[in-house]
Tab-separated table of C-alpha atoms in Angstrom:
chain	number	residue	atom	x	y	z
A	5	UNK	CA	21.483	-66.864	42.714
A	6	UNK	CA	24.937	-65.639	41.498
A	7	UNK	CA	26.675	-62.811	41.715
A	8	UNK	CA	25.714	-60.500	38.272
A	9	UNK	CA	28.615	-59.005	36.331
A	10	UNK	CA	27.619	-55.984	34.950
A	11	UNK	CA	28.801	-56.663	31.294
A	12	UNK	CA	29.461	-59.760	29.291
A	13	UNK	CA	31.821	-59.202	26.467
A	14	UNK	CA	29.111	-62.105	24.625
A	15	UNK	CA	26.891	-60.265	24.109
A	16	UNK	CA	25.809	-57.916	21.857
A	17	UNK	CA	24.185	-54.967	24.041
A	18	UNK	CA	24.314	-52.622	20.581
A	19	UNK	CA	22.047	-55.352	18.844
A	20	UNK	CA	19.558	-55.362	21.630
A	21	UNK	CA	18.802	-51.964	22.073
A	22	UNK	CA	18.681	-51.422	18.606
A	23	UNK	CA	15.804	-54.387	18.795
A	24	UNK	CA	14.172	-53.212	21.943
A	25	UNK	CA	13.973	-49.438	20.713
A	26	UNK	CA	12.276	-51.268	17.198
A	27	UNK	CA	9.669	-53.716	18.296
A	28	UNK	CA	8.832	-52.472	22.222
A	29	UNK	CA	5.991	-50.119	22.202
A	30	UNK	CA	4.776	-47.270	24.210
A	31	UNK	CA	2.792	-47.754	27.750
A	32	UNK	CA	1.124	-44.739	29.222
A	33	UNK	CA	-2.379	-45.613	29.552
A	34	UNK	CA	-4.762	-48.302	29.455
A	35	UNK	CA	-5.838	-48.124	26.085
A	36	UNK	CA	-2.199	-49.094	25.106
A	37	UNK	CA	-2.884	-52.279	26.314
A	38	UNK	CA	-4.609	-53.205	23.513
A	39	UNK	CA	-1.974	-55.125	21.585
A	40	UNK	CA	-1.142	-57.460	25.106
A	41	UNK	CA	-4.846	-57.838	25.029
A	42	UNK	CA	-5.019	-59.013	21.438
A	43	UNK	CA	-2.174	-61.306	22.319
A	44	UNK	CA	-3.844	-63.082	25.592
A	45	UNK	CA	-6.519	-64.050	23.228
A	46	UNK	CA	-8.578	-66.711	24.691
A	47	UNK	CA	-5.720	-67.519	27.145
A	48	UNK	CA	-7.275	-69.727	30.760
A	49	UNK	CA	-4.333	-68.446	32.497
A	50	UNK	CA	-2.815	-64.811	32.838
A	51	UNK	CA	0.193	-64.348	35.407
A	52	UNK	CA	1.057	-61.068	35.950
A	53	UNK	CA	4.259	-60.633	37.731
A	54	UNK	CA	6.130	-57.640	39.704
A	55	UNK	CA	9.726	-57.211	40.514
A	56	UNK	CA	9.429	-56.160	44.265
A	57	UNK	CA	6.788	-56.636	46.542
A	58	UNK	CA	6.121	-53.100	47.394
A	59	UNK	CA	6.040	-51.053	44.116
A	60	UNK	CA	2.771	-48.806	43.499
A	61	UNK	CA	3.107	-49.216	39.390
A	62	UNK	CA	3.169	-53.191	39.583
A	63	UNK	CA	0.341	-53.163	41.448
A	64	UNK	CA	-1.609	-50.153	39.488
A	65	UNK	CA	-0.535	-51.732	36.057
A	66	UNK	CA	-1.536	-55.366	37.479
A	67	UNK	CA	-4.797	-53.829	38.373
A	68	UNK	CA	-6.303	-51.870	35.267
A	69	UNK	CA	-5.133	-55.303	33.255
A	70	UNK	CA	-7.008	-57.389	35.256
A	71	UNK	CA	-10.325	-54.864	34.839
A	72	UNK	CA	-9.663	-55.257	30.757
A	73	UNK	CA	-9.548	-58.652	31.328
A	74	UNK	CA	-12.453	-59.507	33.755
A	75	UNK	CA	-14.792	-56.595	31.455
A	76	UNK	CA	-13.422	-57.693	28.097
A	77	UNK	CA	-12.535	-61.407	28.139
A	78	UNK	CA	-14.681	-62.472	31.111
A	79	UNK	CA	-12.244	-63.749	33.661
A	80	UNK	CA	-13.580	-65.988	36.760
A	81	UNK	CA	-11.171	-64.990	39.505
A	82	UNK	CA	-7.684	-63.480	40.711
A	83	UNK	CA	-5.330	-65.713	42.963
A	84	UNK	CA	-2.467	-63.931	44.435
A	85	UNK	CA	0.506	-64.561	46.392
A	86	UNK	CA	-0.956	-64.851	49.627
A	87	UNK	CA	-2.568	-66.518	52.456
A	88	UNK	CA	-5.498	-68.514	51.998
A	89	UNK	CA	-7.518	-67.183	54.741
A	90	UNK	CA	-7.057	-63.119	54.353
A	91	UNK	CA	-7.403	-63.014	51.125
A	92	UNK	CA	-10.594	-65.150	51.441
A	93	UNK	CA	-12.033	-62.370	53.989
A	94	UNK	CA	-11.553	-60.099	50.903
A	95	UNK	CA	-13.046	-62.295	48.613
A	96	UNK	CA	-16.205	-62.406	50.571
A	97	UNK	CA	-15.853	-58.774	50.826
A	98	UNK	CA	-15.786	-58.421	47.057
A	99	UNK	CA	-18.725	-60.322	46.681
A	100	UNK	CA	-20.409	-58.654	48.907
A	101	UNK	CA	-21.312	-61.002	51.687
A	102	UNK	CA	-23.464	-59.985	54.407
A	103	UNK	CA	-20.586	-61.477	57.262
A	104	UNK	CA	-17.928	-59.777	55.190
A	105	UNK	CA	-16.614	-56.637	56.863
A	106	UNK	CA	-18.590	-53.153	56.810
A	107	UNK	CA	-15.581	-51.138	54.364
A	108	UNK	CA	-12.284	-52.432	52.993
A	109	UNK	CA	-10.565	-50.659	55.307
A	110	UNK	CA	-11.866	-52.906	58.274
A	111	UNK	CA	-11.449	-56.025	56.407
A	112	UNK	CA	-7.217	-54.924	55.215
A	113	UNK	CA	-6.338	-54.344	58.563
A	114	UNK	CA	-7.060	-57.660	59.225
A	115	UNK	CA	-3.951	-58.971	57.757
A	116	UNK	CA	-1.798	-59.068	60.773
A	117	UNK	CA	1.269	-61.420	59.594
A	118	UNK	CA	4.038	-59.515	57.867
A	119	UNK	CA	4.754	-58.245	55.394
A	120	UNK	CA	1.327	-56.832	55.955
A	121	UNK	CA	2.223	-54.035	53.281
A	122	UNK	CA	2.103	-57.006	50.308
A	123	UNK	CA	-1.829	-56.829	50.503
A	124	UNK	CA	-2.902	-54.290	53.673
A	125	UNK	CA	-2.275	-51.272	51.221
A	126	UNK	CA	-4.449	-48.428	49.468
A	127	UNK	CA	-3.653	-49.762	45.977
A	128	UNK	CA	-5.317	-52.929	46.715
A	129	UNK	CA	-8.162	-50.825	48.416
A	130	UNK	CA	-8.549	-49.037	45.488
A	131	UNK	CA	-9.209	-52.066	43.219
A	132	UNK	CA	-10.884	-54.330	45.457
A	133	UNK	CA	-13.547	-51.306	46.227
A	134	UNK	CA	-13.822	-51.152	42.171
A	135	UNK	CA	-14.254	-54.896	42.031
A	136	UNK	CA	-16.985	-55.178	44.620
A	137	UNK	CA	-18.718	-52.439	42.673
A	138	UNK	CA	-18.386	-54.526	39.714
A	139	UNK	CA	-19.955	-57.361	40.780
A	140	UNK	CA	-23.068	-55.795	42.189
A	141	UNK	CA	-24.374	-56.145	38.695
A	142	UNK	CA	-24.223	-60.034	38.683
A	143	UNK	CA	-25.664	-62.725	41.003
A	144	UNK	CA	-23.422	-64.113	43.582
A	145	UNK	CA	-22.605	-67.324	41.602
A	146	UNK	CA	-20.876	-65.126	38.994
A	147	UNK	CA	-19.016	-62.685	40.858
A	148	UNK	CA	-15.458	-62.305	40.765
A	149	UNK	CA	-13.573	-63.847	43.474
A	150	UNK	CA	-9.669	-63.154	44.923
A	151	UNK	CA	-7.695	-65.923	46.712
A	152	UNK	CA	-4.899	-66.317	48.029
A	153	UNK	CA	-2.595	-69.465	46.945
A	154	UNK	CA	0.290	-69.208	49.203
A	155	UNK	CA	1.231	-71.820	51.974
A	156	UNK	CA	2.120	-69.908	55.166
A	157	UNK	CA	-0.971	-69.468	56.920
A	158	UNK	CA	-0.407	-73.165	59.221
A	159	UNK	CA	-2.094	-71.303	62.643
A	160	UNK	CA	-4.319	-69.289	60.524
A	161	UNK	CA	-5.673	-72.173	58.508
A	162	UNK	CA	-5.589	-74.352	61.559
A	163	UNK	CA	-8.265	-71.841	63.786
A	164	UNK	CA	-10.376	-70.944	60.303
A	165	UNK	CA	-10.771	-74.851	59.838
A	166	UNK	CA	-11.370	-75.134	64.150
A	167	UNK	CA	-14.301	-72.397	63.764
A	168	UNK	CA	-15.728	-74.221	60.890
A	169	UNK	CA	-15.669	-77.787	62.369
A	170	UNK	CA	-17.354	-76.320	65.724
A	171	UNK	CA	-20.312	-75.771	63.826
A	172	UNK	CA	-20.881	-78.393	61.066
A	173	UNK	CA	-18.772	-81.740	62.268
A	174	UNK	CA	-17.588	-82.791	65.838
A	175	UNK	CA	-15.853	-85.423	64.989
A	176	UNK	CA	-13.303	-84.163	62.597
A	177	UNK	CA	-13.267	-81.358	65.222
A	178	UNK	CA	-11.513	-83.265	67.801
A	179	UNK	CA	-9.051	-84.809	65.157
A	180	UNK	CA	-8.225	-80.875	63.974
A	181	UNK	CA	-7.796	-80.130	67.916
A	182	UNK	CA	-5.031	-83.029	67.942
A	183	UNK	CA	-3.353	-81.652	65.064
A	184	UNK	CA	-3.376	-78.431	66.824
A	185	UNK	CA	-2.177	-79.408	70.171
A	186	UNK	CA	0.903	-81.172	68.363
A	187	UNK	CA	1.840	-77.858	67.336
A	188	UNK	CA	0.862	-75.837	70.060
A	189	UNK	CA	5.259	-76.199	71.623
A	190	UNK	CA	5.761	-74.637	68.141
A	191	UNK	CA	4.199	-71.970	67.873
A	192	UNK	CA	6.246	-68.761	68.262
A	193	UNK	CA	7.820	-68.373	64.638
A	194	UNK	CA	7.159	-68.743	61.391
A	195	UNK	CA	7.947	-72.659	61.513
A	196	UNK	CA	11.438	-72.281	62.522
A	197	UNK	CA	11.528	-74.094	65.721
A	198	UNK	CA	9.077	-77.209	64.204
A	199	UNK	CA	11.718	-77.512	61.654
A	200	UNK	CA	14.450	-77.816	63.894
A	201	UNK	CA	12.400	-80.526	65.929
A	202	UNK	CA	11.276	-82.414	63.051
A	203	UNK	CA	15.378	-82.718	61.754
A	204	UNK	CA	15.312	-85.111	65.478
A	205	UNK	CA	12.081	-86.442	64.589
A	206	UNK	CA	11.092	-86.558	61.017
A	207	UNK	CA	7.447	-87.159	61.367
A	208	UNK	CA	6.526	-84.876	64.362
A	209	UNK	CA	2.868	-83.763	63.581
A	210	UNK	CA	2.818	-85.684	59.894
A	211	UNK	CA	0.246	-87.723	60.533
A	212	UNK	CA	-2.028	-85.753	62.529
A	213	UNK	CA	-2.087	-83.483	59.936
A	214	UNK	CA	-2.835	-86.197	57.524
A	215	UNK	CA	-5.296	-87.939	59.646
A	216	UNK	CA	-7.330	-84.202	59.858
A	217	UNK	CA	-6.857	-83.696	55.754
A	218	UNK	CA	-8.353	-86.869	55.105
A	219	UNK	CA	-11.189	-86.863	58.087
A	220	UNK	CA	-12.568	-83.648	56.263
A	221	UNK	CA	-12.006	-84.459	52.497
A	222	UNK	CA	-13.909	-87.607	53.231
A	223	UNK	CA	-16.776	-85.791	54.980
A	224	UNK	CA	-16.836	-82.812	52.207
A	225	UNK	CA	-20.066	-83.836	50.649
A	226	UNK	CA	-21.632	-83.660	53.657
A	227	UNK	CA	-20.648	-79.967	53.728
A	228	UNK	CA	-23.005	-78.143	51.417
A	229	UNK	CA	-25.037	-75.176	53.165
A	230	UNK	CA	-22.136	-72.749	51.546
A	231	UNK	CA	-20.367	-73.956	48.467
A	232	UNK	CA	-17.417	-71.870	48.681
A	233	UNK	CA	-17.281	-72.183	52.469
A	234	UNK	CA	-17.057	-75.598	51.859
A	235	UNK	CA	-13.980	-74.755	49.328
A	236	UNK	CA	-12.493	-72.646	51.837
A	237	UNK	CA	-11.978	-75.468	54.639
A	238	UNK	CA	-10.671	-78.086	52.262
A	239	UNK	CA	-7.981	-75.380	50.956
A	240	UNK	CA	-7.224	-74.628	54.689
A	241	UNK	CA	-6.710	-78.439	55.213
A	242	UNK	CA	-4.158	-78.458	52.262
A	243	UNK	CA	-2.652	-75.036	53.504
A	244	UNK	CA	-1.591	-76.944	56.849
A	245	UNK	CA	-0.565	-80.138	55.137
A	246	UNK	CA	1.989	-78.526	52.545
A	247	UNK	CA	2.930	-76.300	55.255
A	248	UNK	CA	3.988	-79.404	57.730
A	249	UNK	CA	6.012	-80.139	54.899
A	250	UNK	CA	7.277	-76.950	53.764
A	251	UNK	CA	8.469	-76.459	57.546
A	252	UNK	CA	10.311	-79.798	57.406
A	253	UNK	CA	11.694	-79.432	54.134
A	254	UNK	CA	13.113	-75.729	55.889
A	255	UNK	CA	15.663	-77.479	57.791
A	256	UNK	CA	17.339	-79.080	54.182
A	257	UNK	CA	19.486	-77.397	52.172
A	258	UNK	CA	18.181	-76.860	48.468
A	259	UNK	CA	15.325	-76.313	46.770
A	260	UNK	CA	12.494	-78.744	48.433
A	261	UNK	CA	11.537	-76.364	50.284
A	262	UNK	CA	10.798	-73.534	47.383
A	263	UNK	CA	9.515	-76.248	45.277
A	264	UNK	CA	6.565	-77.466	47.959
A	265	UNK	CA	5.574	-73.941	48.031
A	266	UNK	CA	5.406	-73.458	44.542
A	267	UNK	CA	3.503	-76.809	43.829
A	268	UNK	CA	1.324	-75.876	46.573
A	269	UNK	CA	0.377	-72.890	44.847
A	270	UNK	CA	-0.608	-74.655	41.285
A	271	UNK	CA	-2.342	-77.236	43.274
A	272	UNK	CA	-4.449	-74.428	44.718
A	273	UNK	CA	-4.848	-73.091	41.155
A	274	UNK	CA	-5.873	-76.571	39.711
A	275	UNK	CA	-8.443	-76.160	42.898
A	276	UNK	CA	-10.060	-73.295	42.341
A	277	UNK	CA	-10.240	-74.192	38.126
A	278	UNK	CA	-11.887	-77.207	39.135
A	279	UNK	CA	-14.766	-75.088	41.683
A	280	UNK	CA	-15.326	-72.810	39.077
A	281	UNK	CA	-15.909	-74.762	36.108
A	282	UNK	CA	-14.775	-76.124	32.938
A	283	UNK	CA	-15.093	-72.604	31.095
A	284	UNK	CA	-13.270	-70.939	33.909
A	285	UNK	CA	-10.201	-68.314	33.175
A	286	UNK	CA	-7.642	-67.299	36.139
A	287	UNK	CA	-5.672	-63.735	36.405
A	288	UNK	CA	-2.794	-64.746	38.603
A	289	UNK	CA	-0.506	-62.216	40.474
A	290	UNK	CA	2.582	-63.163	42.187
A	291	UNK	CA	6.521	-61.893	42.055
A	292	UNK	CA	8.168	-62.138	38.726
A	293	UNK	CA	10.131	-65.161	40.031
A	294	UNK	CA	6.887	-67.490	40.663
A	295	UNK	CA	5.082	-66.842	37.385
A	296	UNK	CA	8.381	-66.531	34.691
A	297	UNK	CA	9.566	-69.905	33.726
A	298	UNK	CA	12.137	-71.162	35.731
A	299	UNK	CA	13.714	-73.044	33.150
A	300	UNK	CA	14.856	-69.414	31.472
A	301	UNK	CA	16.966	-68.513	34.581
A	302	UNK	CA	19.852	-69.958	36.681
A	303	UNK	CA	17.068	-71.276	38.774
A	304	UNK	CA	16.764	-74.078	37.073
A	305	UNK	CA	20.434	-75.147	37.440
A	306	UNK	CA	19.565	-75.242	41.158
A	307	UNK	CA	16.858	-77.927	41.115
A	308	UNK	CA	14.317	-75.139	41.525
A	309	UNK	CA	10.495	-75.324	39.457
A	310	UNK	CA	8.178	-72.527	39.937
A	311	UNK	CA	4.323	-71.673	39.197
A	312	UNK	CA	5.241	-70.221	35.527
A	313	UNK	CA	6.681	-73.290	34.530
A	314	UNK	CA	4.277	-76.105	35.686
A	315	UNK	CA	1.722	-74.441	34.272
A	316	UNK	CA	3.022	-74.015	30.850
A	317	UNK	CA	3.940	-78.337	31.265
A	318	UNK	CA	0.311	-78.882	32.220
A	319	UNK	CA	-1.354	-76.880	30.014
A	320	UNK	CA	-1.228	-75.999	26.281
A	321	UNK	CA	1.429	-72.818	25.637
A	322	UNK	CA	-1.682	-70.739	24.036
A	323	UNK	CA	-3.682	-71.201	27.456
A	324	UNK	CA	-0.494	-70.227	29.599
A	325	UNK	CA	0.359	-66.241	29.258
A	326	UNK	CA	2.919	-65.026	31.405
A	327	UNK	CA	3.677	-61.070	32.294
A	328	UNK	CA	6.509	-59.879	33.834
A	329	UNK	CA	7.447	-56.487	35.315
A	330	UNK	CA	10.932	-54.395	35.544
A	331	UNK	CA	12.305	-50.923	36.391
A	332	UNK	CA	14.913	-48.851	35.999
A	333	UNK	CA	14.856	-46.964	39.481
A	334	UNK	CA	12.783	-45.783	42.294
A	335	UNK	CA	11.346	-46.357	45.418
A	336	UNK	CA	10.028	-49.346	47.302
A	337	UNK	CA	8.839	-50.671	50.175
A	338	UNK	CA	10.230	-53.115	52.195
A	339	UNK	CA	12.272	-54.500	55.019
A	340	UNK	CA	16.158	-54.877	55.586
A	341	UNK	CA	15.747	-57.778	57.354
A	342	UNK	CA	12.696	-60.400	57.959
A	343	UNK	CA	10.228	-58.925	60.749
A	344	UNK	CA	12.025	-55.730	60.110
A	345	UNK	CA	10.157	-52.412	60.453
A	346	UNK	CA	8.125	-51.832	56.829
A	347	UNK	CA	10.034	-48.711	55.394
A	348	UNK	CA	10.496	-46.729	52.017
A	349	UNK	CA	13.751	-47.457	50.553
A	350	UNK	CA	15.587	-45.848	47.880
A	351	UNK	CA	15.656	-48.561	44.627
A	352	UNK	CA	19.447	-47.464	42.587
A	353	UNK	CA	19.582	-47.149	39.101
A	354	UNK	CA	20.233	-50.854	37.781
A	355	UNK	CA	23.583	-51.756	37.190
A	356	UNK	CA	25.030	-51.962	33.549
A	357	UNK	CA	24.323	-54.801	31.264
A	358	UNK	CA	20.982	-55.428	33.018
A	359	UNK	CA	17.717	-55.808	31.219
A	360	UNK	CA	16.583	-52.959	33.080
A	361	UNK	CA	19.845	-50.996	32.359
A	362	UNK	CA	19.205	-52.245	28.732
A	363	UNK	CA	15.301	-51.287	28.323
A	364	UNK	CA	16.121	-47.607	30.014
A	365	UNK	CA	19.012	-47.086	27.108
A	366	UNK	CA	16.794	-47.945	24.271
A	367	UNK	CA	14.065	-46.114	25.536
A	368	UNK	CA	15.576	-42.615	26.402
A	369	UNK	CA	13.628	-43.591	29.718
A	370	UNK	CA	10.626	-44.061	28.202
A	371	UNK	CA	7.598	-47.247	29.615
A	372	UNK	CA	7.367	-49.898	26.867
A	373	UNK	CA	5.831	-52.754	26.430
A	374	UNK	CA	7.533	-55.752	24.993
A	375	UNK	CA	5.731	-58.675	23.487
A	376	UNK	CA	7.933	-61.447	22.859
A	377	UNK	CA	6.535	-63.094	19.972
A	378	UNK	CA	8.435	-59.913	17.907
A	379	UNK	CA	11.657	-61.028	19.109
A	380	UNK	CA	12.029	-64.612	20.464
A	381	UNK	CA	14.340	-65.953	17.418
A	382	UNK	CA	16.720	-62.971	17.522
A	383	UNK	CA	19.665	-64.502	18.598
A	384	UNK	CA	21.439	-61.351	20.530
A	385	UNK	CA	18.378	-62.374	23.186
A	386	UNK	CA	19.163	-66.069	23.979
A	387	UNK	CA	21.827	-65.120	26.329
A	388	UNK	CA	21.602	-65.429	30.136
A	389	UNK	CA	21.550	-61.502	31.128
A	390	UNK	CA	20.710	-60.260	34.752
A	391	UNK	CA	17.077	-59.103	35.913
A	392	UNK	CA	16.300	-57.222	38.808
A	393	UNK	CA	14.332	-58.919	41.661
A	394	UNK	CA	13.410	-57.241	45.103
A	395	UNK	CA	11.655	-59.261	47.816
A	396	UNK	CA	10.011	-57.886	51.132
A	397	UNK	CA	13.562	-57.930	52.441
A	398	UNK	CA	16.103	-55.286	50.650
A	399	UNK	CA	19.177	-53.490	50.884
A	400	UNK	CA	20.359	-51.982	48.000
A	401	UNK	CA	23.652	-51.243	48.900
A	402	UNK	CA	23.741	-55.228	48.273
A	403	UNK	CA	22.048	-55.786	45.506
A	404	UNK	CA	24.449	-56.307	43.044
A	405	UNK	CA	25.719	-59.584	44.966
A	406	UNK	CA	21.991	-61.102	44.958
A	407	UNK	CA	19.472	-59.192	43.326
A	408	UNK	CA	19.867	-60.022	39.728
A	409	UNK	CA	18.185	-63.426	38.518
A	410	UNK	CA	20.152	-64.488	35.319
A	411	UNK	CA	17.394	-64.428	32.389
A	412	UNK	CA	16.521	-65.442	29.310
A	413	UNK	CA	13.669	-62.610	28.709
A	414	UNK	CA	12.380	-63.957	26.029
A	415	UNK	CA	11.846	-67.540	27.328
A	416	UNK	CA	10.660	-66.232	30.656
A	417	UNK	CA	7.849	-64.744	29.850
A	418	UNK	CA	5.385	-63.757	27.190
A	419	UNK	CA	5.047	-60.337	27.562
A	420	UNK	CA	7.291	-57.901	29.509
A	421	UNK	CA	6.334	-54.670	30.951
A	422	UNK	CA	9.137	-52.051	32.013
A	423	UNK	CA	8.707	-48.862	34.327
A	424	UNK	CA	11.711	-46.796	33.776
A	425	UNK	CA	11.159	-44.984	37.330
A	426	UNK	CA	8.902	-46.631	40.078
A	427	UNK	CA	7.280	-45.502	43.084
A	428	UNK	CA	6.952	-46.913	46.490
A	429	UNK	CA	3.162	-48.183	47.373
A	430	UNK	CA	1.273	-46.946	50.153
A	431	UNK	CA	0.500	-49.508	52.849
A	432	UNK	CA	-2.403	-48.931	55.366
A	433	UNK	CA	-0.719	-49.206	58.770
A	434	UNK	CA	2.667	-48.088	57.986
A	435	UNK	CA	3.089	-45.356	60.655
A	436	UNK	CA	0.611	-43.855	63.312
A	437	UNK	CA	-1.771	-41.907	60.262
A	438	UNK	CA	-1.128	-44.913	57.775
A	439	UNK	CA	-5.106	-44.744	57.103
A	440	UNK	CA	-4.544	-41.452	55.914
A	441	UNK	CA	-5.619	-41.660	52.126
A	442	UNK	CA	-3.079	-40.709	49.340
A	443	UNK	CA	-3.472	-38.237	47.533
A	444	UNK	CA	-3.890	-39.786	44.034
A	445	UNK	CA	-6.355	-42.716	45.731
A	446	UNK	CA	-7.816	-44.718	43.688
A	447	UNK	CA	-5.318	-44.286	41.434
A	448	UNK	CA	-7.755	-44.230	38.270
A	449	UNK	CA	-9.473	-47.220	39.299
């Protein structure tokens, strides 16, 4: 991404926060949700963004949405941005399988690959507890699930699909075992050191991992004590193939590598449409720079695609609505470098000329909510102007130089929500008494 500037003499800031103070509209509680709600409509798809990965109101506000939606509208499912296999533990747990953990505590502190903080924290605690509640009222074919649609899990997916095959298919067992033994020299890292092999030998474990994808898609039908366990180890088969490639494509400079994961993860959404049914309707939560269209941002300019945009291409615009999520200033947490230590850090006031600068101006530091079928034709909004995003790794003092995604707000998404002053979230094993509850838990679930 480039560099923001903090003002651009094109545009007319005067003109937009004259709009934004006219047409945004108070957010303080849930009930003033009501006009987003009246826009989703009969929307299939709802992608509700965030701006960091470790802010407490993104994840709150994401939340008591996603209730209004699955009580009101009657949503199927969440998919989130994460890994197949721990959020499946917690989808089980929602649903209230026997095998599925005896309290959410047990079954978050599972998640062992960092940034454990994205999903190992009391926010998602709060609303998966709600959700399991929920569902006690319906049979098991009609509970709501959570997934996970990310593509990172490789050794994760690889023992799930192992433990399955040991049980139900010998054959494919020994294939998965092959695939597994490729890898086993590459092991130590997060793909780093298979991408660096596969640069001297292009097709290292390809085609085992092929040869195991098609060994158990073939032999699916013959799968069918568990329905959705059956779903589960053909998603862990695609997990390891589009991570192969997403490893290989690591070594290349570009965007194949951002694009594989991002096509993975509508794949994985076309998947889980599919298992659930014709009439089926999917709340999607992942960073504000998966779900907004990339085609509204510099990203595009880059070769870059992302989960907002292929949906709205696949899909009719009225079935596609996306959310995304800003603020002013706060607190986050995060790393300052990858594998770093998970700590609280200090998120600055945004810089001038920002849409977060701009939303905090008009709004005397006020929440809003902005729906952008009010102001998509204005013309002071089709300008490229910088938007905040914060990923697990951070350091403010930097942000300037890399933090701002050039943004076309209105084109981005459907509906913005702004924060004027966020709070960290509260992760589960932070520091020795990380199980300690907050305070506020369950944060009005």
């Amino acid at each position: 991404m480039e560099t923001f500037k903090t003002t651009n003499n094109n545009i007319n800031y005067d003109a937009i926060i004259s709009l934004l103070k006219r047409t945004s509209l108070p957010l303080e509680n849930p009930t003033d949700l009501d006009p987003l709600m009246n826009y989703i409509g009969d929307a299939k798809y709802v992608l509700l963004g965030e701006a960091s990965h470790g802010t407490h109101e993104y994840y709150t506000w994401r939340a008591k949405i996603s209730q209004r939606l699955i009580q009101e509208k009657g949503f199927y499912f969440i998919a989130v941005e994460g890994d197949w296999p721990d959020c499946y533990r917690l989808n089980r747990f929602a649903k209230g399988y026997l095998d599925s953990g005896k309290d959410i505590l047990n079954v978050l502190t599972e998640f062992k690959r960092w940034p454990t903080w994205m999903w190992a924290n009391w926010e998602i605690a709060a609303f998966i507890d709600w959700l399991k509640i929920y569902n006690e009222s319906f049979p098991v074919d009609e509970r709501i699930g959570f997934y996970g649609l990310d593509v990172y899990s490789f050794r994760e997916s690889m023992n799930s699909i192992i433990q399955y095959l040991e049980k139900n298919d010998p054959k494919a067992l020994a294939i998965a075992k092959t695939a597994m033994k490729c890898f086993e020299p590459y092991g130590k890292d997060e793909g780093q050191s298979y991408a660096r092999a596969s640069s001297f030998i292009p097709e290292l474990c390809e085609k085992e991992i092929i040869h195991m994808l098609t060994e158990i898609l073939r032999n699916v039908p013959n799968y069918n004590h568990d329905l959705e366990n059956v779903l589960s180890i053909e998603q862990n088969a695609f997990v390891t193939r589009n991570a192969e490639k997403y490893y290989r494509a690591m070594i290349r400079r570009g965007s194949t590598s951002w694009n594989i994961r991002d096509q993975h993860m509508v794949s994985t959404i076309d998947r889980l449409m599919k298992f659930h049914g014709k009439d089926a309707k999917i709340i999607i939560w992942e960073h504000n720079t998966h779900i907004g269209d990339a085609r509204a941002t510099d990203m595009i300019s880059e070769g870059m695609v992302n989960v907002g945009q292929l949906l709205r291409e696949q899909y009719a615009t009225d079935d596609v609505v996306a959310v995304g999520f800003g603020s002013y200033k706060g607190s986050v947490i995060a790393g300052r470098e990858w594998g770093d230590s998970m700590r609280k850090i200090k998120v600055p006031e945004a810089v001038e000329g920002s849409w977060e600068h701009t939303f905090h101006i008009a709004n005397n530091g006020q929440n809003r909510l902005l729906l952008m079928n009010k102001v998509k034709d204005e013309k002071c909004l089709s300008s490229l102007i910088g938007h905040r995003a914060i990923g697990v790794v951070y350091n403010p003092e930097h942000e300037r130089f890399g933090n701002y995604v050039p943004t076309i707000l209105p084109k981005r998404y459907d509906a913005f929500i702004f924060i004027d002053e966020t709070n960290a979230l509260h992760p589960i094993n932070i520091e020795v008494n990380g199980n300690q509850i907050p305070e506020t838990y369950p944060f009005g679930m």
